[in-house]
Coordinates of C-alpha atoms and ligand atoms in Angstrom, one line a residue:
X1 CA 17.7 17.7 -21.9
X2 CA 14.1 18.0 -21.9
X3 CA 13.8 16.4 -25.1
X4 CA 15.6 13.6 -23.9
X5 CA 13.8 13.1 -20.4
X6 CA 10.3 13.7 -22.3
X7 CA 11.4 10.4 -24.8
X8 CA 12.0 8.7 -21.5
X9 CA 8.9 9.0 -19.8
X10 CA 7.3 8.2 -23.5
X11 CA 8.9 5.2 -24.0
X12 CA 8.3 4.2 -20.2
X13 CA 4.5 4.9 -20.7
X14 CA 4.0 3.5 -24.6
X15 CA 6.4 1.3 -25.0
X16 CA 6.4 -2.0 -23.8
X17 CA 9.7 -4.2 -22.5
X18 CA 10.7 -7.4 -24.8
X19 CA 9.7 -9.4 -21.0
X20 CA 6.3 -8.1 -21.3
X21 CA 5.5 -8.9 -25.3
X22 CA 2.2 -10.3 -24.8
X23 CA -0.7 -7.4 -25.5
X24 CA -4.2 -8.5 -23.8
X25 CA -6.9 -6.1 -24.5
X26 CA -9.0 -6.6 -20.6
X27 CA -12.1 -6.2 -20.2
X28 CA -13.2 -7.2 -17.2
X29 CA -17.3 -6.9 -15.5
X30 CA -17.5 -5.9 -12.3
X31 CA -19.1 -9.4 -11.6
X32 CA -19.2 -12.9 -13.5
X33 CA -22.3 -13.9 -12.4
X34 CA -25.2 -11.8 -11.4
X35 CA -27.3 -13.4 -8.7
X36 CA -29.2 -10.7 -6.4
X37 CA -30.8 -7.7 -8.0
X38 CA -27.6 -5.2 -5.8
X39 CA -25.2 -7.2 -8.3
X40 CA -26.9 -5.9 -11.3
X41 CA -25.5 -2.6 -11.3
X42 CA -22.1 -3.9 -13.5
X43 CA -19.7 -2.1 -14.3
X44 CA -17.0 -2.7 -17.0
X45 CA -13.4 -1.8 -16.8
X46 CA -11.5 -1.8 -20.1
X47 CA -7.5 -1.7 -20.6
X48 CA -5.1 -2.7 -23.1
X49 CA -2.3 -4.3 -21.1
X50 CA 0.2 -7.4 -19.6
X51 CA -2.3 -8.9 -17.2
X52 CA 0.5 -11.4 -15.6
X53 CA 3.2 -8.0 -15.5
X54 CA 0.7 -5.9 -14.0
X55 CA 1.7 -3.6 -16.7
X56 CA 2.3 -1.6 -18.7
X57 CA -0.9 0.2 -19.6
X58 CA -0.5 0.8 -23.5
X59 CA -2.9 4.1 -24.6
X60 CA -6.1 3.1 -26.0
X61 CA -8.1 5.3 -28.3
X62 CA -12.0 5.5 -28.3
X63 CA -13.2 1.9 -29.4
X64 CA -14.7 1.4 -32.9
X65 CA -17.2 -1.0 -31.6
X66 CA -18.5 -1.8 -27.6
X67 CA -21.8 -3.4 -27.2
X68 CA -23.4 -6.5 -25.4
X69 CA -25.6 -9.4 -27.1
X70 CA -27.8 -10.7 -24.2
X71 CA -31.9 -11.3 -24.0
X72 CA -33.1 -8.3 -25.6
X73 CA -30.7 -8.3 -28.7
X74 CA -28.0 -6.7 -29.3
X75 CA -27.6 -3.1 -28.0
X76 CA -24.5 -1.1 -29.1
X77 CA -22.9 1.1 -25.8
X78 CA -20.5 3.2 -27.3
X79 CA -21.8 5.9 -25.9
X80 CA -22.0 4.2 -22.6
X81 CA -17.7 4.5 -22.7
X82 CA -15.9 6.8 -20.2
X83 CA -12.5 7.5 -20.3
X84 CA -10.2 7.6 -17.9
X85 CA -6.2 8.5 -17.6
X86 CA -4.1 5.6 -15.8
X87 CA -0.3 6.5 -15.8
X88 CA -1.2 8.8 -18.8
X89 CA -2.8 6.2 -20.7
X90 CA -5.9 6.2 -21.5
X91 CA -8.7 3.8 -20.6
X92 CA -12.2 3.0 -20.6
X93 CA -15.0 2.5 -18.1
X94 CA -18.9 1.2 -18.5
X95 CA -22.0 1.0 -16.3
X96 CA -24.2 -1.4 -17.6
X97 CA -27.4 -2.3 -15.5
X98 CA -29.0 -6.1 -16.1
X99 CA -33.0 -6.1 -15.8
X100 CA -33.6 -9.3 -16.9
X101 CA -32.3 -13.0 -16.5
X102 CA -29.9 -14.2 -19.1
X103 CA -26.5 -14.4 -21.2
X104 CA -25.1 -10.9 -21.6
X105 CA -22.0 -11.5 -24.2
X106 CA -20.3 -8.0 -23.6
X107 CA -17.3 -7.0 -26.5
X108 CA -15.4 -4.5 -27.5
X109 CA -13.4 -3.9 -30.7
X110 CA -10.7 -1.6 -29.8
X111 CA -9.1 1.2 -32.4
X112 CA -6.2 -0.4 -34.1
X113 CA -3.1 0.3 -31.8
X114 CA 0.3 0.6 -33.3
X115 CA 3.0 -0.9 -31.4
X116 CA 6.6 0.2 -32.5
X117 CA 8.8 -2.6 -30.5
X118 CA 7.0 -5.6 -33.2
X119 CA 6.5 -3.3 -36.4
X120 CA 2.6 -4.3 -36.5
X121 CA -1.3 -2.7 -35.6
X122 CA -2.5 -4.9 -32.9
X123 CA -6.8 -5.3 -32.7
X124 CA -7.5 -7.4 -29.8
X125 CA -11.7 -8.2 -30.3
X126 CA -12.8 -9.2 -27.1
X127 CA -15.7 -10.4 -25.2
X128 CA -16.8 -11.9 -21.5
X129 CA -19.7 -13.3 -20.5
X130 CA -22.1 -12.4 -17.7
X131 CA -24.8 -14.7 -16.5
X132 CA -27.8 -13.2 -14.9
X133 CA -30.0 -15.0 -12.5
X134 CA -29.2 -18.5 -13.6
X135 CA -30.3 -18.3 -16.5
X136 CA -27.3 -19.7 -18.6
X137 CA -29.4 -19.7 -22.3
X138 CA -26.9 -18.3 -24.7
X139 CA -23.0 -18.5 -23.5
X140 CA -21.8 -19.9 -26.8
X141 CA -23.6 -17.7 -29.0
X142 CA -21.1 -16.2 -31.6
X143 CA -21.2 -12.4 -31.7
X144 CA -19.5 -12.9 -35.4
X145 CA -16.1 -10.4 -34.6
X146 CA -13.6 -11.1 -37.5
X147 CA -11.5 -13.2 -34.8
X148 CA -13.6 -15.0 -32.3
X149 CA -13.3 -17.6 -29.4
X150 CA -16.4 -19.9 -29.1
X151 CA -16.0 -21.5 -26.2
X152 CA -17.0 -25.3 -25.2
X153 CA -17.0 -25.1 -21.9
X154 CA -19.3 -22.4 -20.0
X155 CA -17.7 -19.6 -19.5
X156 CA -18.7 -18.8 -16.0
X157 CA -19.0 -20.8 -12.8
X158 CA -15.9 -22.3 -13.0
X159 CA -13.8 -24.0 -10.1
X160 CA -9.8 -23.5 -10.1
X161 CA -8.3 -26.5 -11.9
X162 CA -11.2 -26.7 -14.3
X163 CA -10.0 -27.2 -18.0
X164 CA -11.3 -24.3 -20.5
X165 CA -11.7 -25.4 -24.4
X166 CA -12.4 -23.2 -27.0
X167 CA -12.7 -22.9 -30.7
X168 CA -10.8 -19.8 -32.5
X169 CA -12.5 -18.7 -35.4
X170 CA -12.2 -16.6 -38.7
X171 CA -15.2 -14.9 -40.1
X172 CA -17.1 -18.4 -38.7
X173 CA -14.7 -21.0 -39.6
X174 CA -12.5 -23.0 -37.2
X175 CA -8.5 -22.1 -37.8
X176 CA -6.9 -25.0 -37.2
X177 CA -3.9 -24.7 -35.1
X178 CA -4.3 -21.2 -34.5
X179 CA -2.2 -20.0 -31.6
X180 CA -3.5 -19.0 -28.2
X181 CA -1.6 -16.9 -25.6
X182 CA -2.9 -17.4 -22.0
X183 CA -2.7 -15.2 -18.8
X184 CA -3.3 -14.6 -15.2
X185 CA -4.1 -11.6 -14.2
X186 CA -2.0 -11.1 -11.5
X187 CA -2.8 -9.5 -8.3
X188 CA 0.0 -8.8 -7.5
X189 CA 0.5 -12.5 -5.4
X190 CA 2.4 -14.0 -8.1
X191 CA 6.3 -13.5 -9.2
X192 CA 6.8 -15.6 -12.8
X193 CA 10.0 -17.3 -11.9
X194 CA 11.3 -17.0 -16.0
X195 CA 9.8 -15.2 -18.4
X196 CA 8.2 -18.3 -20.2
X197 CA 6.0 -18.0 -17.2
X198 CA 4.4 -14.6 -18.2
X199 CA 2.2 -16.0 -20.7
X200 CA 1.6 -19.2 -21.3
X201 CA 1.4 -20.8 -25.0
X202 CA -1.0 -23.5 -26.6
X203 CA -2.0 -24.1 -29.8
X204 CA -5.4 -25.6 -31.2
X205 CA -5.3 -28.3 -32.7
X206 CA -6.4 -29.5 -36.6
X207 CA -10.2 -28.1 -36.1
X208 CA -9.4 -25.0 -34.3
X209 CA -10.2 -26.7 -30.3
X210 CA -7.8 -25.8 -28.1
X211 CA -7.6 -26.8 -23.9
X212 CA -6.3 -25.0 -21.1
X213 CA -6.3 -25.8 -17.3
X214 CA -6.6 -23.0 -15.3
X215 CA -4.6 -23.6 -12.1
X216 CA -5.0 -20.6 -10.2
X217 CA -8.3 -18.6 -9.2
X218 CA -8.8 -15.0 -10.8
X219 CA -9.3 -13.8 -14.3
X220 CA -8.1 -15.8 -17.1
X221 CA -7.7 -14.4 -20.8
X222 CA -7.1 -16.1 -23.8
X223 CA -5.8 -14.5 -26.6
X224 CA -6.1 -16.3 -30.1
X225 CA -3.5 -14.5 -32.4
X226 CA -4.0 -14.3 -36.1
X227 CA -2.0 -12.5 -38.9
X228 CA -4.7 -10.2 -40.7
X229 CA -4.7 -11.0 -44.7
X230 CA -4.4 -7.6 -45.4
X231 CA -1.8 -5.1 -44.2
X232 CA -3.1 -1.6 -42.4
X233 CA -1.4 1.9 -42.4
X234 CA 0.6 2.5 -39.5
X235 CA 0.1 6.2 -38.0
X236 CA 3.1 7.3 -40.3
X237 CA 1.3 6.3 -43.2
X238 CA 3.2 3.4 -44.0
X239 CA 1.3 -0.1 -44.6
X240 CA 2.4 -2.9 -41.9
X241 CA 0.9 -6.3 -41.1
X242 CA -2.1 -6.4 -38.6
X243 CA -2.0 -9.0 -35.2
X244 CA -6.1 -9.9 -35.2
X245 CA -7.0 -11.0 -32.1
X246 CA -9.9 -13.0 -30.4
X247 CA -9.8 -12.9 -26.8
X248 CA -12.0 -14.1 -23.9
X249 CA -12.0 -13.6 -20.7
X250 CA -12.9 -16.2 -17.9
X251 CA -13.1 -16.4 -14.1
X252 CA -11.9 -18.8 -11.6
X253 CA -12.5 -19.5 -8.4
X254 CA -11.3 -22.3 -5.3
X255 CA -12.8 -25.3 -4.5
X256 CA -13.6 -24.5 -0.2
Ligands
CU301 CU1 2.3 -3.6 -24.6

């Protein structure tokens, strides 16, 4: 019996419902855009989740790699990571303080994280931008992850309704066609009426560009979904394919 409740509550905590397939690693600043020095205190929250479901939080182990490319270079903040049990998964939190104006391209490349329901190791790289003081110098700078989005329109600053274009790359080249998966992250305000609403689908097109309106204000990820070339051991040992990820993370608000 206990057996049997314990697998419950195991497969209600780690494993995710066929409504909720889309994984987007968050990672999400305190603030977008720093403007007085009492908004450069940031602080970073990071989860591995269904940002339009509200759930539910997969477990993430310690990050291989969480740093920040902004004016002084780029600074690793590994140690920086705290973590933090949310409905017995685990997640991460950062303070990050900003002393000078600037571009501060925060990512994070999580451990690979083995999701049972698809038969694959899911790594989502992902970054956001913070801009400090108007300083707007370096928001399309490429922090060269193995799966990256460079985006062509600023990532910060932008009005509800506003389109967002980006190119996904692999190891610097444009993929052409490459699939992106985009969600809200909902606050709770919004029901999808289907499930085709959850995420939303677009592909780039033949050099790797693809365009997204954003029609609601919040936080906005986009999650550019490549097969790895190479398989990776799952935690039993055995070798399955790898979902390589490049995700960004942008932030809307209303024209008033
Ligand atoms: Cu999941």
């Amino acid at each position: 019996m206990l057996r049997y409740l314990l697998l419950a509550l195991f497969s209600a905590t780690f494993l995710c419902p066929l409504s909720a397939m889309a994984h987007f690693q968050e990672l999400i600043p305190s603030h977008d855009i720093v403007s007085t020095p009492s908004e450069s205190q940031l602080s970073l929250s990071l989860k591995f989740t269904h940002p339009m479901s509200q759930g539910p939080l997969m477990n993430m182990a310690r990050p291989v790699q969480f740093g920040v490319v902004g004016p002084e270079g780029k600074q690793d903040l590994l140690a920086t990571l705290q973590s933090q049990s949310i409905q017995g998964a685990q997640t991460f939190n950062a303070q990050y303080r900003i002393k000078r104006p600037g571009d501060y391209l925060f990512y994070v490349e999580p451990a690979a994280y083995w999701e049972p329901a698809e038969g694959k190791m899911i790594v989502h790289y992902t970054k956001v931008v913070v801009d400090a003081f108007g300083m707007e110098d370096n928001w399309d700078a490429e922090i060269g992850l193995p799966v990256e989005i460079v985006p062509l329109t600023r990532p910060f600053g932008l009005w509800t309704g506003n389109l967002f274009q980006g190119v996904v790359k692999r190891n610097g080249k444009p993929v052409p066609f490459a699939e992106v998966e985009v969600e809200w992250r909902n606050d709770g305000s919004i029901t999808p009426p289907a499930d085709p609403y959850i995420t939303q689908v677009v592909h780039a097109d033949a050099n790797g560009t693809f365009s997204y309106v954003m029609p609601k204000a919040g936080w906005w990820g986009f999650a550019a979904l490549l097969e790895g070339k190479k398989p990776m051991k799952n935690p039993e040992g055995k070798e399955v394919p790898v979902e390589r990820g490049g995700l960004i993370w942008v932030f809307t608000r209303d024209m008033k």
